[in-house]
Tab-separated table of C-alpha atoms and ligand atoms in Angstrom:
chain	number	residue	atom	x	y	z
A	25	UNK	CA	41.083	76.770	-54.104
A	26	UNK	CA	42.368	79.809	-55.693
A	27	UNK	CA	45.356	80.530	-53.303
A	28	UNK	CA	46.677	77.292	-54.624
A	29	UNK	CA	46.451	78.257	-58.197
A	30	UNK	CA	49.817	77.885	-59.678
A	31	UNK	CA	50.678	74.816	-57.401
A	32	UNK	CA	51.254	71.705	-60.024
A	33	UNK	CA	49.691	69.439	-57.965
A	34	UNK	CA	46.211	71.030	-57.834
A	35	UNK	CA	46.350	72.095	-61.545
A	36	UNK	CA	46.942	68.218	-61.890
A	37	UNK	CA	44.476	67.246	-59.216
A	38	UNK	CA	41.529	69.918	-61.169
A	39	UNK	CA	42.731	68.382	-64.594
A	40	UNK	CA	42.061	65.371	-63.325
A	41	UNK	CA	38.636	66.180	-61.897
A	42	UNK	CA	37.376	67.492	-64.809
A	43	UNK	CA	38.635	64.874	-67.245
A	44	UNK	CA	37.213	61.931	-65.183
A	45	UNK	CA	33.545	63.863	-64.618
A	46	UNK	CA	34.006	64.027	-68.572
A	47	UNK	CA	34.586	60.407	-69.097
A	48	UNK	CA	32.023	59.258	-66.748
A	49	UNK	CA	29.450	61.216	-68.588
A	50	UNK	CA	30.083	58.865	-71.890
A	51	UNK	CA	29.670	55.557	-69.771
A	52	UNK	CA	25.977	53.709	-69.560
A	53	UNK	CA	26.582	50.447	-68.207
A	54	UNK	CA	27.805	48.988	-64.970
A	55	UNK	CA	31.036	46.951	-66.184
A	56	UNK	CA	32.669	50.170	-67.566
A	57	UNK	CA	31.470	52.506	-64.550
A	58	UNK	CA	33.308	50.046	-62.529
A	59	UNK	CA	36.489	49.854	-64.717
A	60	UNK	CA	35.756	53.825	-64.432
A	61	UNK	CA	36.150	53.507	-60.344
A	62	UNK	CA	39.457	51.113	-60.615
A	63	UNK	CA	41.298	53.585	-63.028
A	64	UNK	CA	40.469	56.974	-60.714
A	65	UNK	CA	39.597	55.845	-57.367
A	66	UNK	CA	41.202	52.438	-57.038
A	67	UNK	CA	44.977	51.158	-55.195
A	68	UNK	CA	46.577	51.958	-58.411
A	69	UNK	CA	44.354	54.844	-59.952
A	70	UNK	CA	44.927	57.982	-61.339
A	71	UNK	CA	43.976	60.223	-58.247
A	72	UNK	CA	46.120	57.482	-55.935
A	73	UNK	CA	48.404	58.218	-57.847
A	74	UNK	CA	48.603	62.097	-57.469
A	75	UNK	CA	47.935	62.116	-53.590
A	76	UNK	CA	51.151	59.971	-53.644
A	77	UNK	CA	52.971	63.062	-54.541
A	78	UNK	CA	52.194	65.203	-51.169
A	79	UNK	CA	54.383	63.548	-49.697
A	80	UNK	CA	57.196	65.256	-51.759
A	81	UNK	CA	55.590	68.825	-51.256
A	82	UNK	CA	57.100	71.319	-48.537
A	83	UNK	CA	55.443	70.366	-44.934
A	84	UNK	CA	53.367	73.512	-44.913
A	85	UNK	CA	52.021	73.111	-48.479
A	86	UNK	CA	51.035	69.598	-47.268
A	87	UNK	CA	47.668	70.306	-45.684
A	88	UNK	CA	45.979	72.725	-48.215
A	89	UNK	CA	46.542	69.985	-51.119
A	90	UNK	CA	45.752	67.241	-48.947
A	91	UNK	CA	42.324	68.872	-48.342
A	92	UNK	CA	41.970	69.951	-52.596
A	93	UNK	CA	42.664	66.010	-53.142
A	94	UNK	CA	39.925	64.978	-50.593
A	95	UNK	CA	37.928	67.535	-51.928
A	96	UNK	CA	37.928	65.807	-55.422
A	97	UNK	CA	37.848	62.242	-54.066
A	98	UNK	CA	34.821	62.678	-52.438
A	99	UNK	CA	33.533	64.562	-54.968
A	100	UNK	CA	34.646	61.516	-57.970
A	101	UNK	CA	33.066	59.381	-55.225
A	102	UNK	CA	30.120	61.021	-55.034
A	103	UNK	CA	29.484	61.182	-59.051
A	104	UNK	CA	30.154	57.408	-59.136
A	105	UNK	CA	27.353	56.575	-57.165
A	106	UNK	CA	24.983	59.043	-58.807
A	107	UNK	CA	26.235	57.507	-62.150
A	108	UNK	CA	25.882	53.702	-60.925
A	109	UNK	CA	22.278	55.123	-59.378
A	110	UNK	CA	21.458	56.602	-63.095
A	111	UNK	CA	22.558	53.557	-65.122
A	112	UNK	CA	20.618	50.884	-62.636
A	113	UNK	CA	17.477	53.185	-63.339
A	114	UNK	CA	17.803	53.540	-67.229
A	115	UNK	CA	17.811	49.767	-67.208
A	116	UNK	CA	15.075	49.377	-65.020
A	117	UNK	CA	12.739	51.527	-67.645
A	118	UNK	CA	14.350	49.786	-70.246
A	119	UNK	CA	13.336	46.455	-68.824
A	120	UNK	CA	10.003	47.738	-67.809
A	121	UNK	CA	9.277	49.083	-71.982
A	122	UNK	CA	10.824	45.999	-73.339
A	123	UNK	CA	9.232	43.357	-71.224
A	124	UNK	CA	5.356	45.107	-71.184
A	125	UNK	CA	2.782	42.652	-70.993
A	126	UNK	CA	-0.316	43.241	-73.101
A	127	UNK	CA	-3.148	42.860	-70.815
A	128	UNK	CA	-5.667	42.778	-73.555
A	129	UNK	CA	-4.160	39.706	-75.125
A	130	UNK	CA	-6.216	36.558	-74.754
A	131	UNK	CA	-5.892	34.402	-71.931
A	132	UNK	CA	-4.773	30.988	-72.114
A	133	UNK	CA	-7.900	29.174	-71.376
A	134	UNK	CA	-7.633	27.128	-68.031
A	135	UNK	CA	-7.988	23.210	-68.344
A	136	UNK	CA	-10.968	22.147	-66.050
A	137	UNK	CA	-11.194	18.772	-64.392
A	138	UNK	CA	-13.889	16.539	-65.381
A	139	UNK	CA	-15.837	13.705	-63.867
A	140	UNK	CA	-14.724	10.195	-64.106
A	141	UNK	CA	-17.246	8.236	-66.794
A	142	UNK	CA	-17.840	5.514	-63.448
A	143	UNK	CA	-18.511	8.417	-61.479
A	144	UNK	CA	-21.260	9.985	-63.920
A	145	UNK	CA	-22.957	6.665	-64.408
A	146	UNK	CA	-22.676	5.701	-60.412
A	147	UNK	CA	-24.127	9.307	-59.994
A	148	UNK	CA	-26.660	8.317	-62.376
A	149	UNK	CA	-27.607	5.195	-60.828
A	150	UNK	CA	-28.367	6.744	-57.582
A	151	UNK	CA	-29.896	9.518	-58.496
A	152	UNK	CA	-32.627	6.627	-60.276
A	153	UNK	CA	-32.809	4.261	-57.092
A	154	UNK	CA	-32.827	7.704	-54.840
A	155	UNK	CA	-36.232	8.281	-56.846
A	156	UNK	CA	-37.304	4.714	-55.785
A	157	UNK	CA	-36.462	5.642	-52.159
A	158	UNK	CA	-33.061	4.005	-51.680
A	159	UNK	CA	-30.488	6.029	-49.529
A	160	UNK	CA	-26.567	5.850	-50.644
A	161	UNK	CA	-24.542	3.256	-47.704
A	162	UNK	CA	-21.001	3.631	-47.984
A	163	UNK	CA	-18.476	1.271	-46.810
A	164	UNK	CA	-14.715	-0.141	-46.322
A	165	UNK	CA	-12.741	-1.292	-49.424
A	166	UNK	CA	-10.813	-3.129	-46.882
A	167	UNK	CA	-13.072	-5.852	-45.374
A	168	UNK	CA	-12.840	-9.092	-42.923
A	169	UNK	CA	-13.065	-12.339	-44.227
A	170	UNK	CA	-15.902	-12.868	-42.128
A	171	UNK	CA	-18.019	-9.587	-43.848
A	172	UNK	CA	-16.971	-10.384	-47.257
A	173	UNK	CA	-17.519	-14.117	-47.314
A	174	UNK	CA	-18.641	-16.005	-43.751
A	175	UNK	CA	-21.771	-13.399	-43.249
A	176	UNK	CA	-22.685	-13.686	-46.889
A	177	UNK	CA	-23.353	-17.696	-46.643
A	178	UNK	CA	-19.821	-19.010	-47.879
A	179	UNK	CA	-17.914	-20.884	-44.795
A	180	UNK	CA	-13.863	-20.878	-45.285
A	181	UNK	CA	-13.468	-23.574	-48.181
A	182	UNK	CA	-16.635	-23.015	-49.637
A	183	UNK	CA	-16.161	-23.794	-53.294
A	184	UNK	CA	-18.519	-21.030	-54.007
A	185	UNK	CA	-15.248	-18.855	-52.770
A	186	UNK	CA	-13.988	-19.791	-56.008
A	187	UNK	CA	-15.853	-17.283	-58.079
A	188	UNK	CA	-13.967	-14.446	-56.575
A	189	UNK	CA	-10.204	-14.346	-56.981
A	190	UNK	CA	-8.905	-12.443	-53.514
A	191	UNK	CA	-6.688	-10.037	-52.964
A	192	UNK	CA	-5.662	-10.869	-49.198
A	193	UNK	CA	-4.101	-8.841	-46.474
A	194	UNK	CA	-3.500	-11.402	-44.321
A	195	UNK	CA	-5.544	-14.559	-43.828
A	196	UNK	CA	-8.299	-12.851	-42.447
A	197	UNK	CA	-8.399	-9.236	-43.909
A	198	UNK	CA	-9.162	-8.756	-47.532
A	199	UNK	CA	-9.615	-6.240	-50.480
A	200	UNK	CA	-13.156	-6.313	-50.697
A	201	UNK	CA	-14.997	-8.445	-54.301
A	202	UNK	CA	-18.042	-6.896	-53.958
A	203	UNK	CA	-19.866	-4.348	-51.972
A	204	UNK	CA	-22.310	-7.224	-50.414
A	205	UNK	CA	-20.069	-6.824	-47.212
A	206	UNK	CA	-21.168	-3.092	-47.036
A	207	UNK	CA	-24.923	-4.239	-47.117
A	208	UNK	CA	-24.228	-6.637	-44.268
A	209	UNK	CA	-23.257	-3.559	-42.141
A	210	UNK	CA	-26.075	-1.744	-43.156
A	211	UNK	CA	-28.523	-4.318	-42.086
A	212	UNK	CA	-26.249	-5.331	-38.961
A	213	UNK	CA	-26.788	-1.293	-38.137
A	214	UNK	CA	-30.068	-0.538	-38.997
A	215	UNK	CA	-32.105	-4.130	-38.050
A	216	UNK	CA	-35.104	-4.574	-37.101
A	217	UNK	CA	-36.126	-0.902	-39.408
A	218	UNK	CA	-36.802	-2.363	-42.740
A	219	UNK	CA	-34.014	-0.762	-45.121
A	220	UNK	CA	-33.982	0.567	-49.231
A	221	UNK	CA	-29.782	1.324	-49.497
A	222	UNK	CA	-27.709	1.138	-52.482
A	223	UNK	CA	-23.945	0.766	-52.242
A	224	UNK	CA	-21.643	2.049	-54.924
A	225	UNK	CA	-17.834	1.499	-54.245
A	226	UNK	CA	-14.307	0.172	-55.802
A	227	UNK	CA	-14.105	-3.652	-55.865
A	228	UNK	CA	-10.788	-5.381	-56.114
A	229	UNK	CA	-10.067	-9.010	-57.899
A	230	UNK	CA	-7.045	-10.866	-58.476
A	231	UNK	CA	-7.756	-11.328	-62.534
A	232	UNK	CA	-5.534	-11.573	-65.319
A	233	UNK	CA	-6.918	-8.017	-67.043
A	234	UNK	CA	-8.211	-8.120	-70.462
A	235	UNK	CA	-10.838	-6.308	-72.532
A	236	UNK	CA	-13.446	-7.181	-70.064
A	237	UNK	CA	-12.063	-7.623	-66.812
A	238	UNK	CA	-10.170	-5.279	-64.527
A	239	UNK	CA	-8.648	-5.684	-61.319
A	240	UNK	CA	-10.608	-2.792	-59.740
A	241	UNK	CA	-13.883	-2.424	-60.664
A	242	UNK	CA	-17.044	-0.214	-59.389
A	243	UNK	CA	-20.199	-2.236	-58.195
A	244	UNK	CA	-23.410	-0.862	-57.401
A	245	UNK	CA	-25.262	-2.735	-55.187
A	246	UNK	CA	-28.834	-2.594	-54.155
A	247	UNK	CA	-30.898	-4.001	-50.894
A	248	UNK	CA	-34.471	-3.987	-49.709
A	249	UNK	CA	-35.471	-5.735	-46.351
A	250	UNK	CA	-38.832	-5.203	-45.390
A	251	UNK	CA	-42.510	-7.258	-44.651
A	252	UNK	CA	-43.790	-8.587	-47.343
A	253	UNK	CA	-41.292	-7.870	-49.974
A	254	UNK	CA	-41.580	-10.308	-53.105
A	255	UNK	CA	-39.884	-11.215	-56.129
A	256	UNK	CA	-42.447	-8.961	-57.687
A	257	UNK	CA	-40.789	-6.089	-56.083
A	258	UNK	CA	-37.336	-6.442	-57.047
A	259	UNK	CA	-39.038	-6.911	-61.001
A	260	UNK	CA	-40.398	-3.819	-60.683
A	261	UNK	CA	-37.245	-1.765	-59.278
A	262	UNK	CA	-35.470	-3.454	-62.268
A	263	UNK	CA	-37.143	-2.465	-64.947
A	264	UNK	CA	-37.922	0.964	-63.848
A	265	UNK	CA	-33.975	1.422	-63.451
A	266	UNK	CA	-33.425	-0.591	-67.264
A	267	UNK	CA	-36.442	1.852	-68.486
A	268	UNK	CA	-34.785	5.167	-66.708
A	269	UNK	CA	-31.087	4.309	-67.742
A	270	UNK	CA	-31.211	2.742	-71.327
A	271	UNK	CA	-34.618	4.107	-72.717
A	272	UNK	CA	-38.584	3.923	-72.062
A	273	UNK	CA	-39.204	1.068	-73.987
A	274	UNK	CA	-36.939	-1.243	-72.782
A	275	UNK	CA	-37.923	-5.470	-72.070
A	276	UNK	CA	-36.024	-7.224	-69.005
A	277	UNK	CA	-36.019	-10.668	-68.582
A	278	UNK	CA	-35.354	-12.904	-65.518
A	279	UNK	CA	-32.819	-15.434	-66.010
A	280	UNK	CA	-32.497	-18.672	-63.230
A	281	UNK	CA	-28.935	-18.230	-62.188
A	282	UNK	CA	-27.183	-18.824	-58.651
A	283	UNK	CA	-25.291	-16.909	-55.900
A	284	UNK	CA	-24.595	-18.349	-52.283
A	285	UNK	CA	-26.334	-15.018	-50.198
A	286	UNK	CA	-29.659	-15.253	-52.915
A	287	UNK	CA	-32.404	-17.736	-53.303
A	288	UNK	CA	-34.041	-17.397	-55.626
A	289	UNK	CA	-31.265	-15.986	-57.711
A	290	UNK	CA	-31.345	-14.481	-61.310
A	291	UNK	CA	-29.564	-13.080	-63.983
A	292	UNK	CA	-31.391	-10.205	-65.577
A	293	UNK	CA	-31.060	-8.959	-69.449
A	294	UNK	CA	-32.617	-6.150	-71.475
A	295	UNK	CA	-32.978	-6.130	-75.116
A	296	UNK	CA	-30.312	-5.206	-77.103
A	297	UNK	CA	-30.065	-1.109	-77.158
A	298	UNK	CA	-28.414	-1.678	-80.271
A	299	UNK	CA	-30.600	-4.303	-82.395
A	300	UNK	CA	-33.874	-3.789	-80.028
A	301	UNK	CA	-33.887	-7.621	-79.910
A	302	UNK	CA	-33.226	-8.395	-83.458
A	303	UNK	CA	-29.818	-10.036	-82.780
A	304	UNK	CA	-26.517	-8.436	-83.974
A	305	UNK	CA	-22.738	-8.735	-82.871
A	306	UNK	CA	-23.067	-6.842	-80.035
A	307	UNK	CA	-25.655	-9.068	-78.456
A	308	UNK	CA	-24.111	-12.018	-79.622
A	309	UNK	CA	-27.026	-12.302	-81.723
A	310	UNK	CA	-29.347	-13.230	-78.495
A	311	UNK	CA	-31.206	-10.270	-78.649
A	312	UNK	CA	-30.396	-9.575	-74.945
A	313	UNK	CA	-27.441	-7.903	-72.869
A	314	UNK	CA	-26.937	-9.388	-69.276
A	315	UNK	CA	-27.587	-5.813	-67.026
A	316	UNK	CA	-26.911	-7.465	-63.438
A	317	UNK	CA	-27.694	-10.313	-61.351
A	318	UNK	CA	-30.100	-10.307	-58.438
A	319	UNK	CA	-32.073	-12.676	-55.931
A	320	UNK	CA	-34.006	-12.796	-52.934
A	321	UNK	CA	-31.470	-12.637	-50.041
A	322	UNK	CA	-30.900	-15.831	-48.390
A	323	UNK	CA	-32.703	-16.374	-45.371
A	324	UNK	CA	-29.301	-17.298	-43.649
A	325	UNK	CA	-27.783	-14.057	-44.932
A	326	UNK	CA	-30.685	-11.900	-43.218
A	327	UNK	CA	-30.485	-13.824	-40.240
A	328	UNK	CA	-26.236	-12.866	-40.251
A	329	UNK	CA	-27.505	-9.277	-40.819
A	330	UNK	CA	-29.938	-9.225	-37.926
A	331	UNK	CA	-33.339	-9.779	-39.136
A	332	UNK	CA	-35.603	-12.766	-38.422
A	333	UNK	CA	-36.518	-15.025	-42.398
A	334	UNK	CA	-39.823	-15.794	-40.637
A	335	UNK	CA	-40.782	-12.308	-40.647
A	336	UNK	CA	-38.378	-10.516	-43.021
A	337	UNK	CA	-37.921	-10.883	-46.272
A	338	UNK	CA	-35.583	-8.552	-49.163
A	339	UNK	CA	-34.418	-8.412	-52.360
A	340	UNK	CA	-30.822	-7.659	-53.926
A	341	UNK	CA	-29.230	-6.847	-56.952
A	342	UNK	CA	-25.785	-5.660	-58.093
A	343	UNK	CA	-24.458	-4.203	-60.921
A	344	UNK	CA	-20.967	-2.790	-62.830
A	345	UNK	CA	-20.978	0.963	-63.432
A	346	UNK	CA	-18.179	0.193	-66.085
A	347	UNK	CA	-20.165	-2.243	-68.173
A	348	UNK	CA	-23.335	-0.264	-67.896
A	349	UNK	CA	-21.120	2.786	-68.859
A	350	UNK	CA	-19.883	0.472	-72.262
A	351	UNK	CA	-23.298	-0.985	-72.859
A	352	UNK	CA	-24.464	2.327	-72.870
A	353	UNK	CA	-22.198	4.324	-75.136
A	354	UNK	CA	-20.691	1.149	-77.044
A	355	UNK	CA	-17.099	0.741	-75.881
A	356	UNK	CA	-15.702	-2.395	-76.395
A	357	UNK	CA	-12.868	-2.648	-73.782
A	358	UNK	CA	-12.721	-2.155	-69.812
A	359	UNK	CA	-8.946	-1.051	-69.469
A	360	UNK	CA	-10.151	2.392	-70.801
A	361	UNK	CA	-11.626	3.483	-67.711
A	362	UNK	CA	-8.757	3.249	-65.596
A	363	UNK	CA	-5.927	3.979	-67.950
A	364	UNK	CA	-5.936	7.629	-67.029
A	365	UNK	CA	-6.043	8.071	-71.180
A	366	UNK	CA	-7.636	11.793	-71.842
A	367	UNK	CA	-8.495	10.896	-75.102
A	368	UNK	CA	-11.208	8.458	-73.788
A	369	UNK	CA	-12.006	10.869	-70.723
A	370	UNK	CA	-12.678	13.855	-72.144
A	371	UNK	CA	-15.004	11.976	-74.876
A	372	UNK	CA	-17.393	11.141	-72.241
A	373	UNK	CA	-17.578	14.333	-70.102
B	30	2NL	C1	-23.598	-9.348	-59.887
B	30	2NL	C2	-24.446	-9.961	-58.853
B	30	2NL	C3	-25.465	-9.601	-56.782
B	30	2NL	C4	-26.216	-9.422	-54.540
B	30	2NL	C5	-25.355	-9.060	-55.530
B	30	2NL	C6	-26.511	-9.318	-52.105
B	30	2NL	C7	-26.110	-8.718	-50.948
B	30	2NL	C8	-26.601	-9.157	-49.757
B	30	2NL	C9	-27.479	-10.169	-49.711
B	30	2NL	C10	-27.872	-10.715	-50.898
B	30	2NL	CL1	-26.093	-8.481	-48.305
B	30	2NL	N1	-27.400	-10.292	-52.065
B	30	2NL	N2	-26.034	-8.873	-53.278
B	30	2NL	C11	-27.225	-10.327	-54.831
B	30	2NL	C12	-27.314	-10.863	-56.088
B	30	2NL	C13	-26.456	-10.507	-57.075
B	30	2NL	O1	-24.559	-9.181	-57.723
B	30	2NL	O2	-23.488	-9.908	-60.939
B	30	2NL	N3	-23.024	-8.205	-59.643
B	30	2NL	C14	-22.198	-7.545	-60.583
């Protein structure tokens, strides 16, 4: 550059160098780097500005100052993207200091699942009959008209129908009452091998819901079909599941009471787990809570299920999961349990 010491252009062109590697070395964030770019490098910046003035120079000057004006562009260039490169860094660390995460600071503690209250007591009530060599039969919520009333001894317009307020499908395909259309399957599949199944499962009803009834519901359903099976037997299964679920010392009673796909039939009651037969509010002052209902299945209904009366013979029973559940730990109103409330869930899990 020397021999062009003295021309005014490349003193103004090296002023210029130096003065705008001096600014740039004051500037630390992005907005003013690029301000920095549009006053030296831009349409209408400084060094623009002083390359316009070749043109004016003698023809054979021309070249040597072109090339000392290139020289510094590039160069101005050059220090503009080390600069940007510098400035995105220091913000990177600065970021990376500022926004440290402690490792060693404790953990916000994970919310687990839990299992339904039906579910536990369902679980518990099988894992009782399982002991008493019943298997676990599960089956459709969605049932035939014929499985969920016809098989089970009710013709259509049966008054006994009455007892069960339908959900229906279509006029022959319903929501299923009970699980009793499951246990017709299970005999219809397994006949003439004598069968010990329990059926838990979601029952539907077309009720008006209040503290103690619910449009869905569990049931827990029991059936024995065998030779020789008696009344005694289904005593005996009961009060070893009353004994197991609500305490060692518990009395059952038999109660005459009637369903269409039983005969006998019975409602059956323990003493009161709160008053031990004494009588207080919660037994109505009886002395007894109703548990289930139960019967010796119809001869009819074990002939629709595939076994012959004359030489077959079973019991039955069914039971709610939700009332056994409130019996049990004293709550007062069936809505809770399907509510979705965590308050009342995560009290009984
Ligand atoms: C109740 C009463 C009961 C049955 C269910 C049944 C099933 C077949 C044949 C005969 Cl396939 N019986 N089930 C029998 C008596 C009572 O349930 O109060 N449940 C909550």
């Amino acid at each position: 550059m020397a021999e062009h010491d003295g021309n005014p252009l490349v003193t103004q062109l090296q002023t210029l160098h130096t003065e705008a590697l001096a600014s740039l070395a004051h500037i630390t964030d992005l907005t003013a780097v690029d301000t920095w770019r549009i006053d030296y490098l831009g349409r209408r910046g400084a060094l623009t500005q002083v390359m316009r003035g070749i043109g004016t120079l003698a023809a054979e000057q021309r070249p040597a100052v072109g090339q000392v004006s290139n020289e510094v562009k590039a160069a101005l260039e050059a220090a503009f993207e080390t600069r940007v490169a510098d400035i995105k860094q220091a913000q990177l660390t600065r970021t990376l200091a500022q926004e440290r995460i402690d490792v060693t600071l404790p953990g916000v503690p994970a919310s687990l699942g839990r299992v339904h209250p039906s579910t536990q007591t369902l679980r518990e009530i099988a894992a009782i009959f399982s002991d008493m060599g019943f298997q676990i039969f599960d089956s459709r919520e969605v049932e035939s008209d014929l499985y969920n009333f016809e098989l089970l001894n009710m013709p259509p317009y049966h008054p006994a129908r009455d007892m069960w307020d339908t959900f229906y499908i279509n006029e022959r395909v319903v929501l299923r009452t009970h699980t009793s259309p499951g246990q017709i399957h299970a005999m219809r599949l397994y006949h003439p091998e004598p069968i010990r199944v329990i059926l838990p499962g979601m029952c539907y009803r077309y009720e008006a819901i209040t503290a103690r009834h619910e449009m869905m519901f569990h049931q827990v359903e029991g059936l024995a079909v065998g030779t020789n099976i008696t009344m005694a037997d289904l005593k005996g299964v009961l009060v070893t599941f009353a004994r197991r679920m609500f305490g060692d010392n518990r009395r059952v009673r038999f109660r005459c009471s009637h369903f269409p796909f039983t005969e006998p039939s019975v409602e059956v009651d323990m003493d009161c787990i709160v008053c031990n037969g004494q009588g207080c509010t919660i037994c109505k002052h009886s002395g007894w809570l109703e548990i289930l209902g139960a019967g010796m299945v119809h001869p009819q209904v074990l002939r629709n299920g595939g076994y012959d009366p004359e030489v077959f013979s079973g019991f039955a029973f069914g039971m709610g999961p939700e009332r056994i559940t409130m019996l049990k730990y004293g709550i007062d109103d069936i809505r809770y349990f399907f509510s979705n409330d965590l308050r009342f869930l995560e009290q009984l899990s």
